[in-house]
Amino acid sequence: MPDASIVYLDHAATTPARPEAVAAMLPYLSQSYGNPSGAHAMARAARDAIDDARVVLADALGCRPGEIVFTSGGTEADNTAVFGRAGRGTVVCSAIEHHAVLEPVRHCAGRVVPVHPSGVIDLDALADALDEGVSLVSVMLANNEIGTIQPLDEVAEVVRARAPRAVLHTDAVQAFPWLDVASLAAPADLVSISAHKFGGLKGNGVLVVRDGVDLEPRQIGGGQERERRSGTQNVAGIVAMAEAAQLTVAERKQVVDAVTPRRDRLADGLLAVPGTVESGDRRIKVAGNCHVCFDGVESEALLFLLEEAGIMASAASSCASGAQDPSHVLAALGFPRSLAGGSLRLSLGPSTTDADVDRALDVLPGAVRRLRELGS
Ligand code: PLP
């Protein structure tokens, strides 16, 4: 059981597994544990389970079941998209992509397109970055730090006009809990999601590869996933992901309606603290994202005080080291380093309550004041 005294405001980092997802997957760990590539009855049962999951996820993502490629998460889906096209020409992405896109693009000497201070891609700069030699453009649907939603339709128009050979990839990892990805990602040829952001397990994701898209596989071997991603599938995790996706889609509108006013109250309450700046335009953020910067405060010290008060939050995106490097997203928005150094992401989820918001609003102004007095 989670500790009731904890206020968890880090849903963009990860979410608790949904009990229904855990219940759905358990039989595939100890009863129907066959290898889905095998020929006997237990193998067929496992294969049927992932095929059923494919149908559910295809419905949630607006694609055909055969276009679903199971991966080990969002990072693998993103890497597969970028590296899978890098041999065909230049790869291009926005400056606020998750590192799972940005690092492969940099690794392949690709181009990085700036964003406006509102947190939205600069479409003129995108047009300038494109030409006939571009093989992939990757623009995320919603940002993981500041939550801003990108105009994918307009991006697709620019790509079609300026780089007709390019495929469009969108990282919808942070969008899926909040937005109708099936329709919003329709212009994209490749779409990434990650199960642990919506009540599934860590280590499970999907890359949608639309029929006809030419993508070099990154992982070769047994030829699973129609040769697009070899390796024995994580059957139980896939079953859990499908269950979580189905519930997420069914409850999405209700969750967004409940979370938006809580997020707004939280953000407005924090903006009442002098020297606080909200990052990105809230009108185009996903419902769960509250992101602010406190001038003259060190994020790390603030997170320490919040943790002491039982509040789990984050400064920028979660990375393996936990190190608080200056955020590339805030830098791309034009935030000076001094302000970006005081960033705080509070990310709400379906289970966030009014009492959680009250607690954060009780604790934060005092914590910020204390750190400023100490000259952190
Ligand atoms: N893309 C975005 C936008 C993310 O927020 C994350 C996770 O933080 C990832 C990709 C990576 O997903 P995973 O943790 O499943 O590798």
Short mmCIF file of C-alpha atoms and ligand atoms in Angstrom, two decimals:
data_model
loop_
_atom_site.label_atom_id
_atom_site.label_comp_id
_atom_site.label_asym_id
_atom_site.label_seq_id
_atom_site.Cartn_x
_atom_site.Cartn_y
_atom_site.Cartn_z
CA MET A 1 0.00 0.00 0.00
CA PRO A 2 1.27 3.48 -0.73
CA ASP A 3 2.14 5.60 2.29
CA ALA A 4 -0.93 7.80 2.90
CA SER A 5 1.24 10.59 4.28
CA ILE A 6 3.04 10.94 0.93
CA VAL A 7 1.88 13.49 -1.61
CA TYR A 8 2.95 12.11 -4.98
CA LEU A 9 3.23 14.89 -7.55
CA ASP A 10 5.55 13.19 -10.01
CA HIS A 11 3.15 11.42 -12.40
CA ALA A 12 5.07 12.64 -15.46
CA ALA A 13 8.04 10.60 -14.16
CA THR A 14 5.97 7.49 -13.58
CA THR A 15 2.58 6.34 -12.33
CA PRO A 16 1.46 3.54 -10.05
CA ALA A 17 0.48 0.37 -11.91
CA ARG A 18 -3.30 0.11 -12.11
CA PRO A 19 -4.66 -2.81 -10.06
CA GLU A 20 -6.71 -3.96 -13.07
CA ALA A 21 -3.53 -4.06 -15.18
CA VAL A 22 -1.69 -6.10 -12.55
CA ALA A 23 -4.63 -8.50 -12.21
CA ALA A 24 -4.85 -8.95 -15.98
CA MET A 25 -1.17 -9.78 -16.36
CA LEU A 26 -0.69 -12.21 -13.46
CA PRO A 27 -1.89 -15.35 -15.30
CA TYR A 28 0.78 -14.74 -17.95
CA LEU A 29 3.55 -14.93 -15.38
CA SER A 30 2.82 -18.30 -13.82
CA GLN A 31 0.12 -20.10 -15.84
CA SER A 32 0.04 -19.08 -19.51
CA TYR A 33 3.77 -18.47 -19.60
CA GLY A 34 4.47 -19.94 -23.02
CA ASN A 35 6.80 -18.26 -25.48
CA PRO A 36 4.56 -16.44 -27.98
CA SER A 37 6.80 -17.52 -30.87
CA GLY A 38 6.26 -21.22 -30.12
CA ALA A 39 3.85 -23.72 -31.69
CA HIS A 40 2.15 -25.55 -28.79
CA ALA A 41 -1.02 -24.65 -26.91
CA MET A 42 0.67 -22.60 -24.20
CA ALA A 43 2.64 -20.66 -26.79
CA ARG A 44 -0.52 -20.01 -28.75
CA ALA A 45 -2.26 -18.74 -25.60
CA ALA A 46 0.55 -16.23 -25.07
CA ARG A 47 0.44 -15.21 -28.74
CA ASP A 48 -3.34 -14.78 -28.56
CA ALA A 49 -2.89 -12.55 -25.51
CA ILE A 50 -0.49 -10.22 -27.27
CA ASP A 51 -2.65 -10.22 -30.39
CA ASP A 52 -5.65 -9.21 -28.29
CA ALA A 53 -3.49 -6.49 -26.71
CA ARG A 54 -2.52 -5.33 -30.21
CA VAL A 55 -6.18 -4.86 -31.09
CA VAL A 56 -6.88 -2.85 -27.92
CA LEU A 57 -3.79 -0.68 -28.35
CA ALA A 58 -4.50 -0.13 -32.05
CA ASP A 59 -7.92 1.20 -31.09
CA ALA A 60 -6.38 3.49 -28.46
CA LEU A 61 -3.77 4.76 -30.91
CA GLY A 62 -5.84 5.04 -34.08
CA CYS A 63 -3.90 2.50 -36.11
CA ARG A 64 -4.24 -1.05 -37.39
CA PRO A 65 -3.24 -3.93 -35.08
CA GLY A 66 -0.44 -4.89 -37.48
CA GLU A 67 1.05 -1.42 -37.12
CA ILE A 68 1.72 -1.90 -33.39
CA VAL A 69 5.35 -2.78 -32.57
CA PHE A 70 5.97 -3.71 -28.94
CA THR A 71 9.14 -2.23 -27.43
CA SER A 72 10.84 -2.06 -24.07
CA GLY A 73 9.44 1.42 -23.45
CA GLY A 74 9.41 4.97 -24.71
CA THR A 75 13.18 5.24 -25.05
CA GLU A 76 13.43 2.21 -27.32
CA ALA A 77 10.45 3.37 -29.38
CA ASP A 78 12.04 6.81 -29.86
CA ASN A 79 15.51 5.39 -30.61
CA THR A 80 14.01 2.95 -33.11
CA ALA A 81 12.24 5.77 -34.93
CA VAL A 82 15.32 8.01 -35.21
CA PHE A 83 18.02 5.39 -35.87
CA GLY A 84 15.63 3.48 -38.14
CA ARG A 85 15.52 6.46 -40.51
CA ALA A 86 19.00 7.90 -40.02
CA GLY A 87 20.47 5.77 -42.80
CA ARG A 88 17.98 7.26 -45.27
CA GLY A 89 18.93 10.92 -44.82
CA THR A 90 19.07 13.76 -42.30
CA VAL A 91 17.07 13.49 -39.07
CA VAL A 92 15.49 16.59 -37.54
CA CYS A 93 13.79 17.23 -34.20
CA SER A 94 12.59 20.08 -31.98
CA ALA A 95 14.84 21.53 -29.29
CA ILE A 96 12.52 20.41 -26.50
CA GLU A 97 12.39 16.70 -27.33
CA HIS A 98 13.01 14.16 -24.60
CA HIS A 99 16.62 12.97 -24.49
CA ALA A 100 15.40 9.66 -25.97
CA VAL A 101 14.92 11.56 -29.26
CA LEU A 102 17.40 14.40 -28.86
CA GLU A 103 20.45 12.23 -28.16
CA PRO A 104 19.94 9.92 -31.16
CA VAL A 105 19.37 12.98 -33.38
CA ARG A 106 22.59 14.56 -32.10
CA HIS A 107 24.40 11.24 -32.42
CA CYS A 108 23.38 11.12 -36.10
CA ALA A 109 24.49 14.75 -36.64
CA GLY A 110 20.87 15.77 -37.21
CA ARG A 111 19.29 19.21 -37.02
CA VAL A 112 17.56 20.72 -33.98
CA VAL A 113 14.77 23.26 -34.49
CA PRO A 114 14.10 26.08 -31.98
CA VAL A 115 10.83 26.72 -30.15
CA HIS A 116 8.97 29.90 -29.20
CA PRO A 117 9.02 31.12 -25.57
CA SER A 118 5.47 29.72 -25.26
CA GLY A 119 6.95 26.23 -25.63
CA VAL A 120 5.69 25.62 -29.18
CA ILE A 121 7.88 24.71 -32.13
CA ASP A 122 8.85 27.57 -34.47
CA LEU A 123 7.25 26.45 -37.74
CA ASP A 124 9.24 28.93 -39.85
CA ALA A 125 12.47 27.60 -38.40
CA LEU A 126 11.22 24.08 -39.05
CA ALA A 127 10.56 24.93 -42.69
CA ASP A 128 14.08 26.39 -42.97
CA ALA A 129 15.59 23.20 -41.50
CA LEU A 130 13.90 20.92 -44.04
CA ASP A 131 14.89 19.87 -47.54
CA GLU A 132 14.68 16.90 -49.88
CA GLY A 133 17.44 15.12 -47.98
CA VAL A 134 15.53 14.92 -44.68
CA SER A 135 14.38 11.39 -43.80
CA LEU A 136 12.72 11.93 -40.41
CA VAL A 137 11.17 14.80 -38.47
CA SER A 138 10.42 14.13 -34.80
CA VAL A 139 8.17 16.51 -32.87
CA MET A 140 6.67 15.41 -29.58
CA LEU A 141 2.93 15.69 -28.99
CA ALA A 142 3.31 16.91 -25.38
CA ASN A 143 6.48 17.92 -23.58
CA ASN A 144 7.58 16.02 -20.49
CA GLU A 145 8.89 19.01 -18.53
CA ILE A 146 6.55 21.89 -19.24
CA GLY A 147 3.62 19.95 -20.72
CA THR A 148 3.10 22.04 -23.85
CA ILE A 149 1.20 20.43 -26.73
CA GLN A 150 2.61 20.76 -30.23
CA PRO A 151 0.50 21.54 -33.33
CA LEU A 152 1.18 18.28 -35.13
CA ASP A 153 -1.21 19.01 -38.02
CA GLU A 154 0.71 22.16 -38.88
CA VAL A 155 4.04 20.40 -38.42
CA ALA A 156 2.87 17.68 -40.84
CA GLU A 157 1.89 20.29 -43.43
CA VAL A 158 5.33 21.89 -43.28
CA VAL A 159 7.02 18.49 -43.51
CA ARG A 160 4.94 17.44 -46.52
CA ALA A 161 5.67 20.70 -48.31
CA ARG A 162 9.39 20.97 -47.55
CA ALA A 163 10.61 17.41 -47.01
CA PRO A 164 8.39 15.06 -49.02
CA ARG A 165 10.69 12.07 -48.39
CA ALA A 166 10.57 12.49 -44.64
CA VAL A 167 8.44 10.48 -42.24
CA LEU A 168 6.95 12.23 -39.22
CA HIS A 169 7.53 10.75 -35.78
CA THR A 170 5.78 11.94 -32.65
CA ASP A 171 6.72 11.03 -29.10
CA ALA A 172 3.27 10.76 -27.49
CA VAL A 173 4.60 9.36 -24.22
CA GLN A 174 3.39 12.30 -22.12
CA ALA A 175 0.34 12.94 -24.26
CA PHE A 176 -1.34 9.57 -23.91
CA PRO A 177 -2.67 9.99 -20.36
CA TRP A 178 -4.32 13.29 -21.28
CA LEU A 179 -4.98 13.64 -24.98
CA ASP A 180 -6.81 11.75 -27.71
CA VAL A 181 -3.65 10.44 -29.30
CA ALA A 182 -5.66 8.40 -31.82
CA SER A 183 -6.78 11.59 -33.54
CA LEU A 184 -4.02 14.06 -32.63
CA ALA A 185 -1.22 11.76 -33.80
CA ALA A 186 -3.06 10.80 -37.00
CA PRO A 187 -0.70 12.88 -39.18
CA ALA A 188 2.34 10.99 -37.82
CA ASP A 189 3.86 7.94 -39.50
CA LEU A 190 5.54 6.78 -36.28
CA VAL A 191 4.16 7.22 -32.75
CA SER A 192 5.79 6.30 -29.41
CA ILE A 193 4.07 5.60 -26.09
CA SER A 194 5.29 4.19 -22.77
CA ALA A 195 3.13 2.06 -20.45
CA HIS A 196 4.43 3.30 -17.10
CA LYS A 197 3.14 6.80 -17.75
CA PHE A 198 -0.46 5.58 -17.73
CA GLY A 199 -0.72 2.81 -15.16
CA GLY A 200 1.15 0.04 -16.97
CA LEU A 201 4.59 -1.30 -16.17
CA LYS A 202 8.04 0.19 -16.64
CA GLY A 203 9.83 -1.46 -19.54
CA ASN A 204 6.86 -1.64 -21.92
CA GLY A 205 6.02 0.60 -24.83
CA VAL A 206 4.77 0.77 -28.37
CA LEU A 207 6.07 2.23 -31.57
CA VAL A 208 3.28 2.59 -34.12
CA VAL A 209 4.80 2.03 -37.56
CA ARG A 210 2.20 2.81 -40.19
CA ASP A 211 2.00 0.35 -43.07
CA GLY A 212 4.39 1.24 -45.86
CA VAL A 213 6.85 3.18 -43.69
CA ASP A 214 10.38 2.11 -44.46
CA LEU A 215 12.14 1.66 -41.11
CA GLU A 216 15.40 -0.17 -40.53
CA PRO A 217 15.03 -2.41 -37.44
CA ARG A 218 17.38 -1.67 -34.57
CA GLN A 219 17.12 -5.04 -32.93
CA ILE A 220 17.47 -8.06 -35.19
CA GLY A 221 17.33 -11.74 -34.32
CA GLY A 222 14.30 -14.02 -34.21
CA GLY A 223 12.18 -11.75 -36.40
CA GLN A 224 9.38 -11.06 -33.92
CA GLU A 225 7.01 -8.14 -34.45
CA ARG A 226 7.03 -8.80 -38.22
CA GLU A 227 10.82 -8.40 -38.34
CA ARG A 228 10.56 -4.88 -36.94
CA ARG A 229 11.76 -5.67 -33.42
CA SER A 230 13.28 -9.01 -32.59
CA GLY A 231 13.20 -10.43 -29.08
CA THR A 232 10.71 -12.46 -27.06
CA GLN A 233 7.85 -10.16 -26.15
CA ASN A 234 7.12 -9.28 -22.53
CA VAL A 235 3.71 -10.93 -22.64
CA ALA A 236 2.55 -10.06 -19.12
CA GLY A 237 3.69 -6.46 -19.45
CA ILE A 238 1.96 -6.13 -22.82
CA VAL A 239 -1.29 -7.47 -21.36
CA ALA A 240 -1.00 -4.97 -18.49
CA MET A 241 -0.26 -2.13 -20.91
CA ALA A 242 -3.36 -2.90 -23.00
CA GLU A 243 -5.56 -3.02 -19.90
CA ALA A 244 -4.14 0.28 -18.63
CA ALA A 245 -4.53 1.88 -22.07
CA GLN A 246 -8.15 0.84 -22.35
CA LEU A 247 -8.99 2.28 -18.92
CA THR A 248 -7.02 5.44 -19.62
CA VAL A 249 -8.95 6.09 -22.82
CA ALA A 250 -12.31 5.29 -21.19
CA GLU A 251 -11.66 7.61 -18.23
CA ARG A 252 -9.58 10.27 -19.96
CA LYS A 253 -12.18 13.01 -20.29
CA GLN A 254 -13.37 12.57 -16.71
CA VAL A 255 -9.78 12.63 -15.41
CA VAL A 256 -8.88 15.73 -17.44
CA ASP A 257 -12.01 17.52 -16.17
CA ALA A 258 -11.13 16.66 -12.57
CA VAL A 259 -7.40 17.38 -12.76
CA THR A 260 -7.45 20.65 -14.72
CA PRO A 261 -9.00 22.81 -11.94
CA ARG A 262 -6.67 21.23 -9.36
CA ARG A 263 -3.64 21.98 -11.54
CA ASP A 264 -4.88 25.55 -12.12
CA ARG A 265 -5.38 26.13 -8.40
CA LEU A 266 -1.90 24.79 -7.74
CA ALA A 267 -0.25 26.87 -10.46
CA ASP A 268 -2.14 30.04 -9.49
CA GLY A 269 -1.27 29.50 -5.84
CA LEU A 270 2.42 29.17 -6.68
CA LEU A 271 2.36 32.22 -8.93
CA ALA A 272 1.22 34.22 -5.89
CA VAL A 273 4.69 33.60 -4.43
CA PRO A 274 6.77 36.65 -5.47
CA GLY A 275 9.51 35.96 -8.02
CA THR A 276 7.73 32.96 -9.56
CA VAL A 277 7.47 32.45 -13.32
CA GLU A 278 5.34 29.83 -15.04
CA SER A 279 7.12 27.98 -17.83
CA GLY A 280 5.27 27.65 -21.12
CA ASP A 281 1.74 28.75 -21.96
CA ARG A 282 -0.68 26.99 -19.62
CA ARG A 283 -3.54 27.16 -22.13
CA ILE A 284 -1.69 24.65 -24.31
CA LYS A 285 -0.41 22.32 -21.59
CA VAL A 286 -1.64 18.86 -20.73
CA ALA A 287 -3.90 18.88 -17.66
CA GLY A 288 -1.46 17.22 -15.28
CA ASN A 289 1.44 19.61 -15.75
CA CYS A 290 2.31 22.42 -13.37
CA HIS A 291 5.76 23.85 -13.99
CA VAL A 292 7.20 26.98 -12.43
CA CYS A 293 10.59 28.56 -11.74
CA PHE A 294 11.37 30.32 -8.45
CA ASP A 295 13.91 33.08 -8.87
CA GLY A 296 16.85 32.86 -6.46
CA VAL A 297 16.16 29.27 -5.39
CA GLU A 298 18.09 26.06 -6.14
CA SER A 299 15.78 23.27 -7.30
CA GLU A 300 17.78 20.63 -5.51
CA ALA A 301 17.44 22.36 -2.15
CA LEU A 302 13.74 22.91 -2.75
CA LEU A 303 13.17 19.26 -3.63
CA PHE A 304 14.97 18.30 -0.41
CA LEU A 305 12.61 20.46 1.68
CA LEU A 306 9.59 19.11 -0.19
CA GLU A 307 10.69 15.54 0.42
CA GLU A 308 11.12 16.30 4.12
CA ALA A 309 7.48 17.40 4.06
CA GLY A 310 6.46 14.18 2.26
CA ILE A 311 5.99 15.75 -1.17
CA MET A 312 7.52 13.91 -4.13
CA ALA A 313 8.24 16.22 -7.05
CA SER A 314 10.85 16.80 -9.68
CA ALA A 315 12.90 19.65 -11.11
CA ALA A 316 13.11 18.77 -14.76
CA SER A 317 12.75 15.47 -16.47
CA SER A 318 13.81 12.36 -14.60
CA CYS A 319 17.13 11.08 -15.73
CA ALA A 320 19.15 8.10 -14.65
CA SER A 321 21.65 10.01 -12.57
CA GLY A 322 19.04 12.10 -10.79
CA ALA A 323 21.45 14.95 -11.42
CA GLN A 324 19.87 18.35 -11.80
CA ASP A 325 21.56 19.51 -14.98
CA PRO A 326 20.21 22.77 -16.37
CA SER A 327 17.15 21.93 -18.41
CA HIS A 328 17.60 21.98 -22.20
CA VAL A 329 13.86 22.67 -22.44
CA LEU A 330 14.01 25.83 -20.33
CA ALA A 331 17.13 26.93 -22.18
CA ALA A 332 15.25 26.50 -25.49
CA LEU A 333 12.43 28.67 -24.10
CA GLY A 334 14.99 31.38 -23.38
CA PHE A 335 14.97 31.10 -19.58
CA PRO A 336 18.16 32.50 -18.06
CA ARG A 337 20.17 29.92 -16.14
CA SER A 338 19.53 31.69 -12.81
CA LEU A 339 15.77 31.26 -13.21
CA ALA A 340 15.95 27.79 -14.78
CA GLY A 341 17.99 26.70 -11.76
CA GLY A 342 14.89 27.16 -9.62
CA SER A 343 12.55 25.00 -11.69
CA LEU A 344 9.91 22.76 -10.20
CA ARG A 345 7.63 20.29 -11.97
CA LEU A 346 4.59 19.16 -10.03
CA SER A 347 2.79 16.59 -12.16
CA LEU A 348 -0.68 15.52 -11.14
CA GLY A 349 -2.42 12.26 -11.95
CA PRO A 350 -5.84 10.66 -11.70
CA SER A 351 -5.30 9.94 -7.99
CA THR A 352 -4.23 13.49 -7.05
CA THR A 353 -6.68 15.00 -4.56
CA ASP A 354 -7.62 18.51 -3.47
CA ALA A 355 -5.89 17.70 -0.19
CA ASP A 356 -2.64 16.98 -2.09
CA VAL A 357 -2.87 20.40 -3.73
CA ASP A 358 -3.60 22.04 -0.33
CA ARG A 359 -0.53 20.35 1.15
CA ALA A 360 1.72 21.54 -1.66
CA LEU A 361 0.36 25.07 -1.35
CA ASP A 362 0.87 24.96 2.43
CA VAL A 363 4.47 23.84 2.19
CA LEU A 364 5.88 25.50 -0.92
CA PRO A 365 5.68 29.24 -0.17
CA GLY A 366 7.40 28.74 3.19
CA ALA A 367 10.07 26.49 1.66
CA VAL A 368 10.83 29.05 -1.05
CA ARG A 369 10.99 31.86 1.51
CA ARG A 370 13.32 29.83 3.73
CA LEU A 371 15.69 29.09 0.87
CA ARG A 372 15.75 32.68 -0.24
CA GLU A 373 16.52 33.80 3.31
CA LEU A 374 19.35 31.30 3.42
CA GLY A 375 20.52 32.70 0.06
CA SER A 376 20.47 29.23 -1.48
N1 PLP B 1 9.64 10.38 -24.04
C1 PLP B 1 9.07 11.16 -23.11
C2 PLP B 1 8.37 12.41 -23.54
C3 PLP B 1 9.15 10.82 -21.77
O1 PLP B 1 8.59 11.60 -20.85
C4 PLP B 1 9.82 9.63 -21.41
C5 PLP B 1 9.98 9.26 -19.99
O2 PLP B 1 10.21 10.09 -19.15
C6 PLP B 1 10.38 8.85 -22.42
C7 PLP B 1 10.28 9.26 -23.73
C8 PLP B 1 11.11 7.58 -22.11
O3 PLP B 1 10.21 6.55 -21.80
P1 PLP B 1 10.70 5.27 -20.98
O4 PLP B 1 10.85 5.71 -19.57
O5 PLP B 1 9.58 4.28 -21.15
O6 PLP B 1 11.95 4.79 -21.59
#
